[in-house]
C-alpha positions as MATLAB code, in Angstrom:
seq = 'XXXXXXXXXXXXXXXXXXXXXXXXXXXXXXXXXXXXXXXXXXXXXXXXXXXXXXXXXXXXXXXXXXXXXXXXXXXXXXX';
ca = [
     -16.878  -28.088   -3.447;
     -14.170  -29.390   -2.298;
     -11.126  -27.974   -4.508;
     -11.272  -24.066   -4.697;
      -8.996  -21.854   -7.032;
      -7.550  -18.932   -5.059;
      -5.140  -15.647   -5.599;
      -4.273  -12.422   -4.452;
      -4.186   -9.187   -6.362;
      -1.711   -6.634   -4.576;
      -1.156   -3.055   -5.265;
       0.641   -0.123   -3.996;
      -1.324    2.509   -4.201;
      -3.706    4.769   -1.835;
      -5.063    2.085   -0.211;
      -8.644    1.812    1.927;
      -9.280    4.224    4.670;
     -11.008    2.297    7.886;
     -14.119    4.065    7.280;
     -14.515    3.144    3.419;
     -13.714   -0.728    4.700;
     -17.965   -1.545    4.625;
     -18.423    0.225    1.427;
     -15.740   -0.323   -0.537;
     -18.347   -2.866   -2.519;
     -21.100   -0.997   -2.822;
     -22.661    0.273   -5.734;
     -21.635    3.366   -7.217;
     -19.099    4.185   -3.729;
     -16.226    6.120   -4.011;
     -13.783    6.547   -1.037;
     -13.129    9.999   -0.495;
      -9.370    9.834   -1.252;
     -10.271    7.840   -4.285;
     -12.176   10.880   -5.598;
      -9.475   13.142   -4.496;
      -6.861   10.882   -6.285;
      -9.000   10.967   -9.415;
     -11.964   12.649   -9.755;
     -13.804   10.808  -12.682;
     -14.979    6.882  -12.016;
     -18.136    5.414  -11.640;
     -17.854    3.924   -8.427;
     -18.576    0.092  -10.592;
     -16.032   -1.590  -10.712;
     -15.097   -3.607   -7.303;
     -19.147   -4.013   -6.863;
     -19.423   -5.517  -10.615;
     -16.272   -7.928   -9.776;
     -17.988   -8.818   -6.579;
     -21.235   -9.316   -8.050;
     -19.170  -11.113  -11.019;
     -17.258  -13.443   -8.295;
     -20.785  -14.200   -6.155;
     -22.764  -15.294   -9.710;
     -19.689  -18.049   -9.658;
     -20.282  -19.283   -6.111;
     -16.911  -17.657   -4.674;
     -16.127  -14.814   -2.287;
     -13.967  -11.827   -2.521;
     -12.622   -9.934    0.428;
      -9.175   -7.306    1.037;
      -6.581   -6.039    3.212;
      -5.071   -3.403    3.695;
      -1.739   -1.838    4.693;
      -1.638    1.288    6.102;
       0.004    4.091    4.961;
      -1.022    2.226    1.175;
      -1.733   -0.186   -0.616;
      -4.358   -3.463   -0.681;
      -4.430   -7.032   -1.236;
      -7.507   -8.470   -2.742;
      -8.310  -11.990   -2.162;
     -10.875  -14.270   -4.644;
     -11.355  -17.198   -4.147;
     -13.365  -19.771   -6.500;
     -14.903  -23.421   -6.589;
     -13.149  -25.274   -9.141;
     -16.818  -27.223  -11.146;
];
């Protein structure tokens, strides 16, 4: 498609440590200073929005700043 619907989702927090960059979408992963931060999740929910965003033809992908915070990019064919 030609026309694609994109935005950004920014936030401030602990942000994504180099080595967690690979996994961050992975089933059931949980960066260490995620666990650290707050020890209960399930590790779902940026693999069940990526699975979510694939099922719809689009791609989702971050950055990150360091010292905190990340900026989530989706990005979605308009049908």
């Amino acid at each position: 498609p030609e026309n694609w619907l994109k935005f950004t989702i920014s936030d401030t927090g602990i942000g994504i440590e180099n080595e967690d960059k690979e996994n961050i979408f992975k089933k059931f992963y949980r960066a260490n200073n995620a666990q650290v931060q707050d020890p209960v999740g399930s590790g779902l929910g940026l693999f069940t929005a990526k699975k979510i965003i694939e099922k719809h033809n689009g791609k989702i992908w971050f950055e990150h700043a360091n010292g905190g915070g990340t900026t989530f990019f989706v990005s979605l064919p308009i049908v």
